[in-house]
Coordinates of C-alpha atoms and ligand atoms in Angstrom, one line a residue:
X1 CA 100.9 57.9 -105.4
X2 CA 104.1 55.9 -105.7
X3 CA 104.2 52.5 -104.1
X4 CA 106.1 52.7 -100.8
X5 CA 108.4 49.6 -100.3
X6 CA 110.8 48.7 -97.6
X7 CA 113.1 46.0 -98.9
X8 CA 115.5 44.1 -96.6
X9 CA 118.0 41.4 -97.3
X10 CA 119.0 39.0 -94.5
X11 CA 121.7 40.5 -92.4
X12 CA 124.9 38.5 -93.3
X13 CA 126.7 37.1 -90.4
X14 CA 130.1 38.8 -89.8
X15 CA 132.3 35.8 -89.2
X16 CA 133.5 35.2 -92.7
X17 CA 133.6 36.7 -96.2
X18 CA 130.7 36.7 -98.7
X19 CA 130.2 33.7 -101.0
X20 CA 128.0 33.0 -104.0
X21 CA 125.3 31.4 -101.9
X22 CA 124.8 34.7 -100.0
X23 CA 124.5 36.6 -103.3
X24 CA 122.1 34.1 -104.9
X25 CA 120.0 33.7 -101.8
X26 CA 119.2 37.3 -100.9
X27 CA 121.4 40.2 -102.1
X28 CA 121.1 39.9 -105.9
X29 CA 117.4 39.1 -106.0
X30 CA 116.7 42.1 -103.6
X31 CA 119.1 44.4 -105.5
X32 CA 117.5 43.5 -108.9
X33 CA 114.1 44.1 -107.4
X34 CA 115.0 47.4 -105.8
X35 CA 116.6 48.8 -109.0
X36 CA 113.6 47.8 -110.9
X37 CA 111.2 49.5 -108.4
X38 CA 113.3 52.6 -108.6
X39 CA 113.0 52.6 -112.4
X40 CA 109.3 52.2 -111.9
X41 CA 109.3 55.3 -109.8
X42 CA 108.4 53.5 -106.5
X43 CA 109.4 55.0 -103.2
X44 CA 111.7 52.2 -102.2
X45 CA 114.5 51.8 -99.7
X46 CA 116.9 48.9 -99.5
X47 CA 118.1 48.2 -95.9
X48 CA 120.7 45.8 -94.6
X49 CA 123.7 45.5 -92.3
X50 CA 126.1 43.0 -90.7
X51 CA 124.8 40.6 -88.0
X52 CA 127.6 40.9 -85.5
X53 CA 126.5 39.0 -82.4
X54 CA 126.3 35.4 -81.4
X55 CA 128.4 32.5 -80.4
X56 CA 130.1 31.7 -83.8
X57 CA 131.7 35.1 -83.6
X58 CA 133.0 34.6 -80.0
X59 CA 134.3 31.2 -80.9
X60 CA 136.1 32.6 -83.8
X61 CA 137.5 35.3 -81.7
X62 CA 138.7 32.8 -79.1
X63 CA 140.3 30.7 -81.8
X64 CA 142.1 33.6 -83.3
X65 CA 143.0 35.2 -80.0
X66 CA 141.2 38.3 -81.1
X67 CA 138.3 40.3 -79.6
X68 CA 134.9 39.7 -81.0
X69 CA 134.9 43.4 -82.1
X70 CA 138.1 42.8 -84.1
X71 CA 136.5 39.9 -85.8
X72 CA 133.3 41.7 -86.8
X73 CA 135.3 44.8 -87.8
X74 CA 137.2 42.7 -90.2
X75 CA 134.3 40.9 -91.8
X76 CA 132.0 43.9 -91.8
X77 CA 134.6 45.8 -93.8
X78 CA 135.1 42.9 -96.2
X79 CA 131.5 42.2 -96.8
X80 CA 130.6 45.9 -97.3
X81 CA 133.4 46.2 -99.9
X82 CA 132.3 43.0 -101.7
X83 CA 128.7 44.3 -101.8
X84 CA 129.9 47.6 -103.2
X85 CA 132.0 46.0 -105.9
X86 CA 129.1 43.7 -106.9
X87 CA 126.9 46.7 -107.4
X88 CA 124.6 45.8 -104.5
X89 CA 123.4 49.3 -103.7
X90 CA 121.9 49.5 -100.2
X91 CA 120.4 52.7 -99.0
X92 CA 121.9 51.8 -95.7
X93 CA 124.3 49.1 -94.6
X94 CA 124.5 49.1 -90.8
X95 CA 125.9 46.8 -88.2
X96 CA 124.3 45.3 -85.1
X97 CA 127.3 46.2 -82.8
X98 CA 126.4 49.9 -83.0
X99 CA 125.1 51.5 -79.8
X100 CA 122.1 52.7 -81.8
X101 CA 121.1 49.1 -82.5
X102 CA 121.7 48.1 -78.9
X103 CA 119.4 50.8 -77.7
X104 CA 116.6 50.0 -80.2
X105 CA 116.9 46.3 -79.4
X106 CA 116.7 46.9 -75.7
X107 CA 113.6 49.1 -76.2
X108 CA 112.0 46.5 -78.3
X109 CA 112.6 43.9 -75.7
X110 CA 111.3 46.1 -72.9
X111 CA 108.1 46.9 -74.8
X112 CA 107.4 43.2 -75.3
X113 CA 108.4 42.5 -71.7
X114 CA 106.1 45.2 -70.3
X115 CA 103.2 43.8 -72.2
X116 CA 103.7 40.3 -70.9
X117 CA 105.1 38.7 -74.0
X118 CA 108.4 37.8 -72.4
X119 CA 108.7 35.7 -69.2
X120 CA 111.6 34.1 -67.2
X121 CA 112.0 30.3 -66.8
X122 CA 114.4 28.3 -64.8
X123 CA 116.3 25.8 -67.0
X124 CA 119.1 23.3 -66.6
X125 CA 122.2 24.3 -68.5
X126 CA 125.7 23.1 -68.9
X127 CA 128.1 25.0 -66.6
X128 CA 131.9 24.8 -66.6
X129 CA 133.4 25.0 -63.1
X130 CA 136.9 25.5 -64.5
X131 CA 135.8 28.6 -66.6
X132 CA 133.2 29.7 -64.1
X133 CA 130.5 30.2 -66.7
X134 CA 127.5 28.7 -68.3
X135 CA 128.2 27.3 -71.7
X136 CA 126.0 28.0 -74.8
X137 CA 125.3 24.9 -76.9
X138 CA 128.2 25.6 -79.3
X139 CA 130.6 25.7 -76.5
X140 CA 130.0 22.0 -75.8
X141 CA 131.9 19.3 -77.8
X142 CA 131.9 15.6 -77.6
X143 CA 131.0 12.4 -79.3
X144 CA 128.0 12.4 -81.7
X145 CA 125.3 10.0 -80.4
X146 CA 124.4 9.1 -84.0
X147 CA 127.6 8.8 -86.0
X148 CA 130.2 8.7 -83.2
X149 CA 132.2 11.5 -84.7
X150 CA 134.5 12.6 -81.9
X151 CA 134.0 16.4 -82.1
X152 CA 130.3 17.0 -82.6
X153 CA 129.0 20.4 -81.4
X154 CA 126.3 20.8 -78.7
X155 CA 123.9 22.1 -81.3
X156 CA 124.8 20.0 -84.4
X157 CA 127.1 17.3 -85.7
X158 CA 129.1 18.6 -88.7
X159 CA 129.8 15.1 -89.7
X160 CA 126.3 13.7 -90.0
X161 CA 124.5 17.0 -90.1
X162 CA 122.0 16.0 -87.3
X163 CA 120.7 18.7 -84.9
X164 CA 121.7 17.8 -81.4
X165 CA 120.9 18.8 -77.8
X166 CA 123.9 19.3 -75.6
X167 CA 122.7 16.7 -73.0
X168 CA 122.8 13.9 -75.7
X169 CA 126.5 14.5 -76.5
X170 CA 128.6 11.5 -75.3
X171 CA 131.4 12.6 -72.9
X172 CA 130.8 16.3 -73.3
X173 CA 133.6 18.8 -72.7
X174 CA 134.0 22.5 -72.5
X175 CA 135.2 23.9 -75.8
X176 CA 137.3 26.5 -74.0
X177 CA 139.2 24.5 -71.4
X178 CA 138.3 20.9 -72.2
X179 CA 137.0 19.9 -68.8
X180 CA 133.7 18.1 -68.3
X181 CA 130.8 20.5 -67.7
X182 CA 127.9 19.8 -65.2
X183 CA 124.3 21.0 -65.3
X184 CA 123.2 23.8 -63.2
X185 CA 120.0 25.8 -62.8
X186 CA 119.8 29.2 -64.4
X187 CA 117.2 31.6 -65.6
X188 CA 116.5 32.5 -69.2
X189 CA 113.8 34.8 -70.7
X190 CA 111.4 33.3 -73.1
X191 CA 109.4 35.0 -75.8
X192 CA 105.8 33.7 -75.7
X193 CA 105.6 32.7 -79.3
X194 CA 102.9 30.1 -78.6
X195 CA 100.4 32.8 -77.7
X196 CA 100.7 34.3 -81.2
X197 CA 99.9 31.1 -83.1
X198 CA 96.3 31.9 -83.9
X199 CA 97.1 35.4 -85.0
X200 CA 100.0 34.2 -87.2
X201 CA 97.8 31.6 -88.9
X202 CA 95.1 34.1 -89.6
X203 CA 97.7 36.6 -90.9
X204 CA 99.3 34.0 -93.2
X205 CA 95.9 33.1 -94.7
X206 CA 96.0 36.5 -96.3
X207 CA 99.2 35.7 -98.1
X208 CA 98.2 33.2 -100.8
X209 CA 100.9 34.5 -103.2
X210 CA 103.7 33.6 -100.9
X211 CA 106.2 31.0 -102.2
X212 CA 105.5 27.3 -101.5
X213 CA 108.6 26.9 -99.4
X214 CA 107.5 29.6 -96.9
X215 CA 103.9 28.4 -96.7
X216 CA 104.8 24.8 -96.3
X217 CA 107.5 25.5 -93.7
X218 CA 105.2 27.6 -91.7
X219 CA 102.3 25.2 -91.8
X220 CA 104.6 22.5 -90.6
X221 CA 105.5 24.6 -87.6
X222 CA 101.8 25.5 -86.9
X223 CA 100.8 21.9 -87.1
X224 CA 103.5 21.0 -84.5
X225 CA 102.4 23.9 -82.4
X226 CA 104.6 26.9 -81.7
X227 CA 106.6 26.8 -78.5
X228 CA 108.0 29.6 -76.5
X229 CA 111.6 30.4 -77.3
X230 CA 114.5 31.4 -75.1
X231 CA 115.7 34.7 -76.2
X232 CA 118.6 35.2 -73.8
X233 CA 122.0 33.7 -73.7
X234 CA 124.9 33.5 -71.2
X235 CA 127.5 35.4 -73.1
X236 CA 129.4 38.6 -72.8
X237 CA 129.1 39.6 -76.4
X238 CA 125.8 41.0 -77.6
X239 CA 123.0 43.3 -76.6
X240 CA 122.7 43.3 -72.8
X241 CA 119.3 42.2 -71.5
X242 CA 117.8 45.4 -70.0
X243 CA 116.7 43.8 -66.7
X244 CA 118.6 44.1 -63.4
X245 CA 117.8 40.4 -62.7
X246 CA 119.4 39.3 -66.0
X247 CA 122.8 40.7 -65.4
X248 CA 125.5 39.1 -67.5
X249 CA 123.1 37.9 -70.1
X250 CA 122.6 39.1 -73.6
X251 CA 119.8 38.8 -76.1
X252 CA 119.9 35.8 -78.3
X253 CA 121.3 36.8 -81.7
X254 CA 118.2 35.7 -83.5
X255 CA 116.1 38.0 -81.4
X256 CA 118.2 41.1 -82.1
X257 CA 119.2 40.4 -85.7
X258 CA 115.8 41.2 -87.3
X259 CA 115.5 44.3 -85.2
X260 CA 118.6 45.3 -87.2
X261 CA 116.3 46.1 -90.1
X262 CA 114.6 48.7 -87.9
X263 CA 117.8 50.1 -86.5
X264 CA 119.5 50.3 -89.9
X265 CA 116.5 52.3 -91.2
X266 CA 116.7 54.6 -88.2
X267 CA 120.4 55.1 -88.9
X268 CA 119.6 55.8 -92.6
X269 CA 117.2 58.5 -91.5
X270 CA 119.7 60.0 -89.1
X271 CA 122.3 60.1 -91.8
X272 CA 119.9 61.9 -94.0
X273 CA 119.5 64.6 -91.3
X274 CA 115.8 63.7 -91.2
X275 CA 115.7 61.5 -88.0
X276 CA 112.0 60.7 -88.1
X277 CA 111.9 59.7 -91.7
X278 CA 112.1 55.9 -90.9
X279 CA 108.6 56.2 -89.4
X280 CA 107.2 56.9 -92.9
X281 CA 108.0 53.3 -93.7
X282 CA 107.8 51.4 -90.5
X283 CA 104.7 53.0 -89.1
X284 CA 102.7 53.4 -92.3
X285 CA 100.4 50.5 -93.1
X286 CA 100.6 51.4 -96.8
X287 CA 104.3 50.4 -96.8
X288 CA 105.0 47.0 -98.2
X289 CA 107.9 45.4 -96.2
X290 CA 109.6 42.7 -98.2
X291 CA 112.2 40.4 -96.7
X292 CA 114.6 38.7 -99.1
X293 CA 116.1 35.6 -97.3
X294 CA 117.5 32.1 -97.8
X295 CA 115.3 29.2 -96.8
X296 CA 117.3 28.6 -93.7
X297 CA 115.8 31.8 -92.3
X298 CA 112.2 31.1 -93.0
X299 CA 111.1 30.3 -89.5
X300 CA 112.5 33.6 -88.1
X301 CA 111.0 35.8 -90.8
X302 CA 107.7 34.1 -91.3
X303 CA 106.9 33.2 -87.7
X304 CA 109.2 34.6 -84.9
X305 CA 109.8 38.1 -86.3
X306 CA 106.2 38.8 -87.3
X307 CA 105.1 37.6 -83.8
X308 CA 107.6 40.0 -82.3
X309 CA 106.1 42.8 -84.4
X310 CA 102.6 41.8 -83.5
X311 CA 103.6 41.9 -79.8
X312 CA 105.3 45.3 -80.2
X313 CA 102.3 46.7 -82.0
X314 CA 103.7 49.9 -83.5
X315 CA 105.0 48.7 -86.8
X316 CA 104.0 47.0 -90.0
X317 CA 104.2 43.3 -90.7
X318 CA 106.1 41.7 -93.6
X319 CA 104.1 41.9 -96.8
X320 CA 106.2 39.3 -98.7
X321 CA 109.1 36.9 -97.9
X322 CA 110.6 35.7 -101.1
X323 CA 112.8 32.9 -99.6
X324 CA 115.2 31.2 -102.0
X325 CA 116.4 27.7 -101.9
X326 CA 120.1 26.9 -101.7
X327 CA 122.8 27.3 -104.3
X328 CA 125.0 24.2 -104.6
X329 CA 128.5 24.5 -106.0
X330 CA 129.6 22.0 -108.7
X331 CA 126.9 19.5 -107.6
X332 CA 127.8 19.6 -103.9
X333 CA 126.3 21.4 -101.0
X334 CA 128.1 24.6 -100.3
X335 CA 130.1 24.4 -97.1
X336 CA 132.1 27.2 -95.6
X337 CA 133.8 25.1 -93.0
X338 CA 135.1 22.7 -95.6
X339 CA 135.8 25.7 -97.9
X340 CA 133.6 24.3 -100.7
X341 CA 132.5 27.7 -101.7
X342 CA 133.2 30.4 -104.3
X343 CA 134.1 33.6 -102.4
X344 CA 133.0 36.9 -103.9
X345 CA 136.3 38.7 -103.3
X346 CA 138.2 35.9 -105.1
X347 CA 135.7 35.9 -108.0
X348 CA 136.3 39.6 -108.4
X349 CA 140.0 39.1 -108.7
X350 CA 139.4 37.7 -112.2
X351 CA 135.9 38.7 -113.5
X352 CA 133.7 41.8 -113.6
X353 CA 130.6 41.7 -111.5
X354 CA 127.9 41.7 -114.1
X355 CA 128.4 38.2 -115.6
X356 CA 128.0 36.8 -112.1
X357 CA 124.9 39.0 -111.4
X358 CA 123.4 37.8 -114.6
X359 CA 124.3 34.2 -114.0
X360 CA 122.9 34.1 -110.5
X361 CA 119.7 35.9 -111.6
X362 CA 119.1 33.5 -114.5
X363 CA 120.0 30.5 -112.4
X364 CA 118.3 31.7 -109.2
X365 CA 117.3 29.0 -106.7
X366 CA 113.7 30.2 -106.7
X367 CA 111.7 27.0 -106.4
X368 CA 114.4 24.4 -105.9
X369 CA 118.1 24.3 -105.1
X370 CA 120.2 25.5 -108.0
X371 CA 123.7 24.4 -108.9
X372 CA 126.6 26.8 -109.7
X373 CA 129.2 25.3 -112.0
X374 CA 132.0 27.2 -113.6
X375 CA 131.2 25.7 -116.9
X376 CA 127.7 27.0 -116.8
X377 CA 128.9 30.4 -115.8
X378 CA 131.3 30.4 -118.8
X379 CA 128.6 29.2 -121.1
X380 CA 126.1 31.8 -120.1
X381 CA 128.7 34.5 -120.4
X382 CA 130.0 33.4 -123.7
X383 CA 126.8 32.1 -125.4
X384 CA 124.3 34.7 -124.1
X385 CA 126.1 37.9 -122.9
X386 CA 128.9 37.9 -125.4
X387 CA 127.3 36.1 -128.4
X388 CA 123.8 37.5 -128.2
X389 CA 123.7 40.8 -126.3
X390 CA 127.3 41.9 -126.8
X391 CA 127.3 40.8 -130.5
X392 CA 124.1 42.8 -131.3
X393 CA 125.7 45.9 -129.8
X394 CA 129.1 45.4 -131.3
X395 CA 128.2 44.7 -134.9
X396 CA 125.5 47.3 -135.1
X397 CA 127.6 50.1 -133.5
X398 CA 130.5 49.1 -135.7
X399 CA 128.2 49.4 -138.7
X400 CA 127.0 52.9 -137.7
X401 CA 130.5 54.0 -137.1
X402 CA 131.7 52.9 -140.6
X403 CA 128.6 53.7 -142.7
X404 CA 127.0 56.6 -140.9
X405 CA 129.9 58.4 -139.3
X406 CA 128.9 57.4 -135.8
X407 CA 125.6 59.2 -135.9
X408 CA 122.1 57.7 -135.5
X409 CA 120.9 57.4 -139.1
X410 CA 117.4 58.6 -140.0
X411 CA 114.4 56.2 -140.2
X412 CA 112.0 56.3 -143.1
X413 CA 109.1 54.1 -144.4
X414 CA 108.9 51.7 -141.4
X415 CA 108.2 48.1 -142.4
X416 CA 106.3 45.6 -140.4
X417 CA 109.7 44.2 -139.4
X418 CA 110.8 47.5 -138.0
X419 CA 107.5 48.0 -136.1
X420 CA 107.8 44.5 -134.7
X421 CA 110.9 45.6 -132.9
X422 CA 109.1 48.4 -131.2
X423 CA 106.3 46.0 -130.3
X424 CA 108.8 43.5 -128.9
X425 CA 110.3 46.3 -126.7
X426 CA 106.9 47.1 -125.3
X427 CA 106.2 43.5 -124.7
X428 CA 109.5 42.9 -123.0
X429 CA 108.9 45.9 -120.7
X430 CA 105.6 44.5 -119.6
X431 CA 106.8 40.9 -119.3
X432 CA 110.0 41.7 -117.4
X433 CA 108.1 44.0 -115.1
X434 CA 105.5 41.4 -114.4
X435 CA 108.2 38.8 -113.6
X436 CA 110.1 41.1 -111.3
X437 CA 106.9 42.2 -109.5
X438 CA 106.5 38.5 -108.9
X439 CA 110.1 38.0 -107.7
X440 CA 110.8 35.7 -110.7
X441 CA 114.4 36.6 -111.7
X442 CA 114.9 33.5 -113.8
X443 CA 112.0 34.3 -116.0
X444 CA 112.9 38.0 -116.2
X445 CA 116.4 37.4 -117.4
X446 CA 115.1 34.9 -120.0
X447 CA 112.8 37.7 -121.3
X448 CA 115.6 40.2 -121.4
X449 CA 117.9 37.8 -123.4
X450 CA 114.9 37.0 -125.7
X451 CA 114.6 40.6 -126.6
X452 CA 118.3 40.7 -127.6
X453 CA 117.8 37.5 -129.6
X454 CA 114.9 39.2 -131.5
X455 CA 117.2 42.1 -132.2
X456 CA 119.9 39.8 -133.7
X457 CA 117.4 38.0 -135.8
X458 CA 116.0 41.3 -137.1
X459 CA 119.5 42.5 -137.9
X460 CA 120.3 39.3 -139.8
X461 CA 117.0 39.3 -141.7
X462 CA 117.4 43.0 -142.6
X463 CA 121.0 42.4 -143.8
X464 CA 121.9 46.1 -143.7
X465 CA 125.4 45.2 -145.0
X466 CA 123.8 44.2 -148.3
X467 CA 121.1 46.9 -148.3
X468 CA 123.6 49.6 -147.9
X469 CA 124.7 49.1 -151.5
X470 CA 121.3 49.1 -153.0
X471 CA 118.9 50.9 -150.6
X472 CA 120.8 53.1 -148.2
X473 CA 117.5 54.4 -146.7
X474 CA 116.5 50.9 -145.7
X475 CA 119.9 50.2 -144.1
X476 CA 119.6 53.5 -142.2
X477 CA 116.2 52.6 -140.9
X478 CA 117.4 49.2 -139.8
X479 CA 120.2 50.7 -137.8
X480 CA 118.0 53.5 -136.5
X481 CA 115.7 50.8 -135.1
X482 CA 118.5 48.7 -133.7
X483 CA 119.9 51.7 -131.8
X484 CA 116.5 52.4 -130.2
X485 CA 116.4 48.8 -129.2
X486 CA 119.8 49.1 -127.6
X487 CA 118.8 52.1 -125.6
X488 CA 115.8 50.2 -124.4
X489 CA 118.0 47.2 -123.6
X490 CA 120.4 49.5 -121.6
X491 CA 117.4 50.5 -119.4
X492 CA 116.0 46.9 -119.1
X493 CA 119.5 45.6 -118.2
X494 CA 120.0 48.0 -115.4
X495 CA 118.4 46.0 -112.6
X496 CA 120.4 42.9 -113.6
X497 CA 123.7 44.3 -114.9
X498 CA 124.0 47.9 -113.8
X499 CA 127.7 48.3 -114.8
X500 CA 127.2 47.0 -118.3
X501 CA 124.0 49.0 -118.7
X502 CA 125.9 52.2 -117.8
X503 CA 128.7 51.3 -120.3
X504 CA 126.1 50.7 -123.0
X505 CA 124.5 54.1 -122.3
X506 CA 127.9 55.7 -122.6
X507 CA 128.5 53.9 -125.9
X508 CA 125.2 55.3 -127.1
X509 CA 126.0 58.6 -125.6
X510 CA 122.5 58.5 -124.2
X511 CA 121.2 61.5 -122.3
X512 CA 121.1 60.9 -118.6
X513 CA 118.5 62.4 -116.5
X514 CA 119.2 62.2 -112.8
X515 CA 116.5 59.6 -112.1
X516 CA 117.1 57.7 -115.4
X517 CA 114.2 56.7 -117.6
X518 CA 110.9 55.5 -116.0
X519 CA 110.2 51.9 -116.7
X520 CA 106.9 52.6 -118.4
X521 CA 108.6 55.2 -120.7
X522 CA 111.2 52.8 -122.1
X523 CA 109.1 51.9 -125.2
X524 CA 108.9 55.5 -126.1
X525 CA 112.6 56.4 -125.7
X526 CA 114.2 57.6 -128.9
X527 CA 117.7 58.7 -129.8
X528 CA 117.0 61.1 -132.7
X529 CA 118.6 60.9 -136.2
X530 CA 121.9 62.7 -136.2
X531 CA 122.6 61.9 -132.5
X532 CA 126.3 61.3 -132.1
X533 CA 127.2 58.0 -130.5
X534 CA 129.9 57.5 -127.9
X535 CA 133.0 55.5 -128.0
X536 CA 132.5 51.8 -128.9
X537 CA 134.0 49.1 -126.8
X538 CA 133.5 45.4 -126.2
X539 CA 130.5 45.0 -123.8
X540 CA 131.2 41.4 -122.7
X541 CA 134.4 39.6 -123.1
X542 CA 134.5 35.8 -123.7
X543 CA 136.0 33.7 -121.0
X544 CA 138.6 31.2 -122.2
X545 CA 138.7 27.5 -121.0
X546 CA 141.9 27.8 -119.2
X547 CA 140.6 30.7 -117.0
X548 CA 137.6 28.5 -116.0
X549 CA 139.9 25.5 -115.4
X550 CA 142.0 27.7 -113.1
X551 CA 138.9 28.5 -111.0
X552 CA 137.9 24.9 -110.8
X553 CA 141.4 24.0 -109.7
X554 CA 141.3 26.7 -107.0
X555 CA 137.9 25.5 -105.7
X556 CA 139.1 21.8 -105.5
X557 CA 142.6 22.7 -104.3
X558 CA 141.4 24.8 -101.4
X559 CA 138.6 22.6 -100.1
X560 CA 138.6 19.6 -97.9
X561 CA 135.5 18.1 -99.5
Ligands
LIG1 ZN1 127.0 12.8 -86.2
LIG2 ZN1 135.7 25.4 -69.4

């Protein structure tokens, strides 16, 4: 039976466009993994959507004199388009502002509430008399008690980076009207996270293969002791709390966002015309649910969300949470507020998607923060994609075109050198598969490029351009072998560089079955002698220095770092 896998990537927040940190943290690792699982024949679905609630969106809407719906419509559209152009192929990309998501989130809340996992508490909260409303933390501004920056937010100081409580802000003011808020009693509903601590600890004991960052982060929280968490907010944008006594309150965005994985899967099933199909994943203990996230989301995915699922009781728990560290840009922490970021839509103005997919996979922030520099990007494109992989394809296909009329030449009398290529393909299939099963993209891309290097060495050592004059059969066998290697490479590349893999298949005029080749069958794939190749083109173009310089100038020119 095929492995059943439900893959999610963190719902991106719909208050800005996508940047490289997003791609490196969750979407490319998950997409590579999913494409690989599909080649393996696994029953896998890739679920995501835009996270469209919460205070940053209402603040942005206030600032731009737009409605929150207008803001999320804009960024949902932009992000969806960037994903499509980058080849991130979700089975469903939903959005949390949909009525379907609201209904499912309310049901989830009610089920937890009815079982006693959610309770009301009276709390003191900032209230603005002028505006006539309670103020969420981010609606409070004032002087930072640590660094004296004049416009620290109630939850965090952008200047010194410290997490703050609104009551510690010096001379606080309402972000909307500027007047001084006062504290007032209100009621919020709390998820009783503390009561799940023992169950969570036990559950995580069964996950020894989780990444160090997830286990360490979780054990830190367990040691401190989990506390109950407020899951409602005073806001008019979000999922309404389904209790009469909570009128005017919405669910905290971090409560409803992970439920987006569920509602997006339900939407996927509805769109397929098979409305119960989502249960085959969510309600089957044989399904492995894998959450790809950045490290800033660990607490929600490794602790809060599993506890919500435990309390709910009908669905599976996460099987793996491959959390990535951060991607820095040119040696500095990525900052969207200071525009120290490389935006995906801007990248795509100049470059095709695959070199970035490849670079972010080979430089994935798996065990520590990684740094993106334009020079490294150029070097990987030019020295690896163009000089190794592209060069192998170009010179061997040119040779076949000139010497063998564009047809796969026959093989005869295989030497140890020829057989070693077939052995290298088998080994790469195993090695890359093992790395991807273990969420190690860096290692996997290294193994992929290594196979192309072996191919180039073989081509050089065999010197078919010399052999063609003295031993045409030998030259033919070399080219026959190199073409089989390229077909294998086109399949092995697919998870990382789907667009280039497709172009290479076209250049080889490789037969295309609807499902593509199975991963395990790659070593046996053969284009027979006499098979006519397709039209040759350059697979990867080199990137010139001035093009890279222009990108660096744009990054520096636009930012306030
Ligand atoms: Zn500060
Ligand atoms: Zn006010």
